[in-house]
mmCIF file of C-alpha atoms in Angstrom:
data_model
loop_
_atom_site.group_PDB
_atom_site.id
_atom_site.type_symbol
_atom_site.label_atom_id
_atom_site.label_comp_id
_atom_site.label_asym_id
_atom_site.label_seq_id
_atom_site.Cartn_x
_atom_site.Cartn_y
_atom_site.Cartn_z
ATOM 1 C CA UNK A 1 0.000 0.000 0.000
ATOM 2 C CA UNK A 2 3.180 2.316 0.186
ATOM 3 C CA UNK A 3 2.990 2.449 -3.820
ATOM 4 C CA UNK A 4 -0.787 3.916 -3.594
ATOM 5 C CA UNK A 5 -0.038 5.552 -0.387
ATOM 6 C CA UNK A 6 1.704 8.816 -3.183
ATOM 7 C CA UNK A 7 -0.533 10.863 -4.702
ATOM 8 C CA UNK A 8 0.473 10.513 -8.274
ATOM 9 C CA UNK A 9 0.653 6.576 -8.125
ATOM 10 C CA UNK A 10 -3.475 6.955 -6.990
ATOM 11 C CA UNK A 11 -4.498 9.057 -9.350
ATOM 12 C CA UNK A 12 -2.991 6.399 -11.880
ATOM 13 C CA UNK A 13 -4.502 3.763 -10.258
ATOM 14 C CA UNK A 14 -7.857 5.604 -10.381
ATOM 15 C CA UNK A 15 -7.266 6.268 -14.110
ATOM 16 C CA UNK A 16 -7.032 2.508 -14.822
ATOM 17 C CA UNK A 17 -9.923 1.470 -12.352
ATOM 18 C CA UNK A 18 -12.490 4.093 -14.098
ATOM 19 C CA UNK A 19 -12.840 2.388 -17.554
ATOM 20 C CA UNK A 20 -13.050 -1.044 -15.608
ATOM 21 C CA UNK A 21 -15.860 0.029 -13.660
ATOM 22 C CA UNK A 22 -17.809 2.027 -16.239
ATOM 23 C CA UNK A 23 -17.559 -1.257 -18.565
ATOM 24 C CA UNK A 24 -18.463 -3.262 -15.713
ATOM 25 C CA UNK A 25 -21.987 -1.091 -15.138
ATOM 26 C CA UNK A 26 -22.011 -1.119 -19.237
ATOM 27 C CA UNK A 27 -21.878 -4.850 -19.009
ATOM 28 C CA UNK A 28 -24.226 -5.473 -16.108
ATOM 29 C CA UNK A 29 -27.127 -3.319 -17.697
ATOM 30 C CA UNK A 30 -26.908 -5.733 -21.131
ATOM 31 C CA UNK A 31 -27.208 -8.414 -18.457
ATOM 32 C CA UNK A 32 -30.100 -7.105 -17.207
ATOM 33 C CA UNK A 33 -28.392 -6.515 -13.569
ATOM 34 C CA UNK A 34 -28.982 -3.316 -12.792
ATOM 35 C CA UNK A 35 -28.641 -3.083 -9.484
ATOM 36 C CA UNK A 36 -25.318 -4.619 -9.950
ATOM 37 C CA UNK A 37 -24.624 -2.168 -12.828
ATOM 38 C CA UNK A 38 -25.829 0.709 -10.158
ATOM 39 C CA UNK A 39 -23.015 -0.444 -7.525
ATOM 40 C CA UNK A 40 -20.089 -0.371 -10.308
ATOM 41 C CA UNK A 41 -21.587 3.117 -11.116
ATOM 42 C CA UNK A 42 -21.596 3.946 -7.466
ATOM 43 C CA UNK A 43 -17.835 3.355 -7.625
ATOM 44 C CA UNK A 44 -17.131 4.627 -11.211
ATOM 45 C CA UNK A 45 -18.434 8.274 -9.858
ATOM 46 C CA UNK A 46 -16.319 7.846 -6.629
ATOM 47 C CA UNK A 47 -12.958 7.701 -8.579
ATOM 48 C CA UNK A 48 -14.608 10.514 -10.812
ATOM 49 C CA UNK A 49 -17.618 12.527 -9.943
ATOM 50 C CA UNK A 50 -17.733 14.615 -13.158
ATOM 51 C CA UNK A 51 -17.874 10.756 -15.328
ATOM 52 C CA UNK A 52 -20.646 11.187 -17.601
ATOM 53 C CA UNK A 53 -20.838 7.501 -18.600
ATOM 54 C CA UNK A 54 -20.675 7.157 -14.545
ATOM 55 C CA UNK A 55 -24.293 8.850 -13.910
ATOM 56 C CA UNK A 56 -25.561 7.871 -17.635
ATOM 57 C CA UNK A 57 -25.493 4.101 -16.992
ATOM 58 C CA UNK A 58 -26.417 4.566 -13.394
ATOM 59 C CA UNK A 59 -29.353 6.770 -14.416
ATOM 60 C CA UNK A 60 -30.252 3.637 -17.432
ATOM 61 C CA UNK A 61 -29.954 1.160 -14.803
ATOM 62 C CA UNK A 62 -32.464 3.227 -12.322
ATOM 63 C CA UNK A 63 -34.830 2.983 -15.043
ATOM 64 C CA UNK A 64 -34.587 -0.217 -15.813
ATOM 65 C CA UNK A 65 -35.993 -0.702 -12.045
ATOM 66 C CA UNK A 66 -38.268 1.794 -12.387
ATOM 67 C CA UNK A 67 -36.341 3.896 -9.979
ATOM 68 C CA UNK A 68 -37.410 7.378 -12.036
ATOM 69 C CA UNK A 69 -36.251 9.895 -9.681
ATOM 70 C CA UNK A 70 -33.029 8.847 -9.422
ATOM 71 C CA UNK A 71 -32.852 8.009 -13.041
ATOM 72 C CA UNK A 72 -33.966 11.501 -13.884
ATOM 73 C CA UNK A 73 -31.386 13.430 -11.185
ATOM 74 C CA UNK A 74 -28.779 10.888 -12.463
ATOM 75 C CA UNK A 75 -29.433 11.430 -16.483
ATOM 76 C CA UNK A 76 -29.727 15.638 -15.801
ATOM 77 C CA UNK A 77 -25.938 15.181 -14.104
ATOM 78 C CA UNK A 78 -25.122 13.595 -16.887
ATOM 79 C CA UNK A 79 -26.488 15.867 -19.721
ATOM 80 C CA UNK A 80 -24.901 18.767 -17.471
ATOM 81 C CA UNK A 81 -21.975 17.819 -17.577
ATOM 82 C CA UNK A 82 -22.305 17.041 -21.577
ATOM 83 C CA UNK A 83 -25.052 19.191 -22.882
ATOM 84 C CA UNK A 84 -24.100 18.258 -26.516
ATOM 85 C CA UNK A 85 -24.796 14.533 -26.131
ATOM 86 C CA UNK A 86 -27.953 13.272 -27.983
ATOM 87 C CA UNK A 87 -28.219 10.327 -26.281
ATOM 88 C CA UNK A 88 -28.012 11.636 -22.987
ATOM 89 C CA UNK A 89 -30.755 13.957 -23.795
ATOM 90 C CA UNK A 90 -32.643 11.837 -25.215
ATOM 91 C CA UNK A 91 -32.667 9.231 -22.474
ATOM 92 C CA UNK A 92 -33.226 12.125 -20.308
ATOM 93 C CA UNK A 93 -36.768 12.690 -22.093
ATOM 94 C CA UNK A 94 -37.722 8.877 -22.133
ATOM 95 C CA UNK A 95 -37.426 9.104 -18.116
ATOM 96 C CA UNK A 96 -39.704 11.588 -18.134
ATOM 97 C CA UNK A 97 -42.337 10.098 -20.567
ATOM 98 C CA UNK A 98 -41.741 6.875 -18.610
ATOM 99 C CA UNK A 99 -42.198 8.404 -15.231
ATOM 100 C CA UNK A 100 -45.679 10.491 -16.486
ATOM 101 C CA UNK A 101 -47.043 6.772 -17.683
ATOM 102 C CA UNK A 102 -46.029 4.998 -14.876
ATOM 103 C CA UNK A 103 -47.858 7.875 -12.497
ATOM 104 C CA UNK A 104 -50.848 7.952 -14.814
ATOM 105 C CA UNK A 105 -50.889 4.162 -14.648
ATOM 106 C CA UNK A 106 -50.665 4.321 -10.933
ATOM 107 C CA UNK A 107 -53.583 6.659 -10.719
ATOM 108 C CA UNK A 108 -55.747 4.502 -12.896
ATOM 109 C CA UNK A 109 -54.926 1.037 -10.684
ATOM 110 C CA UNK A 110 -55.645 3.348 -8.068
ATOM 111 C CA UNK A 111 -59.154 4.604 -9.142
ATOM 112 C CA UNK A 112 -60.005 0.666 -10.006
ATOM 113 C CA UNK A 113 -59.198 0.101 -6.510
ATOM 114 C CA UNK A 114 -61.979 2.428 -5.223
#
């Protein structure tokens, strides 16, 4: 731990661990393990907080469990951070259409309920 223990031998470290993890959350979400995907995220945006792949996938794999909150704050990080990216923005807009359906689905399994 005396080789990680300098600052410049970390930050290299960290620069070699990043890609692992954000391939790792990559992977996981084709798996269709996105809570696992959410934990390699989770350390992805530890080693960098300004990775935009870091909060995209995260915010994907929220989605994909329906999570739309943290999908949404996760996906507007990540389309702050790159306000260019088309993808970003658009996955950004199919959270919110999701989220509106599932609430208006809610509402309706709600009003059979009555």
């Amino acid at each position: 731990d005396k080789i990680l223990s300098h600052p410049s031998h970390l930050a290299a470290a960290n620069e070699q661990r990043l890609p692992i993890h954000l391939n790792l959350a990559s992977t996981l979400l084709s798996l269709e393990q996105p809570y696992d995907a959410i934990k390699a995220c989770d350390v992805a945006l530890e080693i960098d907080p300004l990775s935009v792949k870091g909060w995209y996938r995260r915010g994907q794999a929220c989605m994909k469990i329906r999570q739309f909150a943290p999908a949404r704050r996760n996906l507007h990080r990540a389309a702050e951070l790159e306000p260019q990216n088309r993808e970003i923005r658009q996955a950004l807009e199919r959270c919110l259409e999701e989220h509106k359906k599932h609430q208006e689905e809610l509402a309706a399994a709600s009003m059979d309920d009555e």
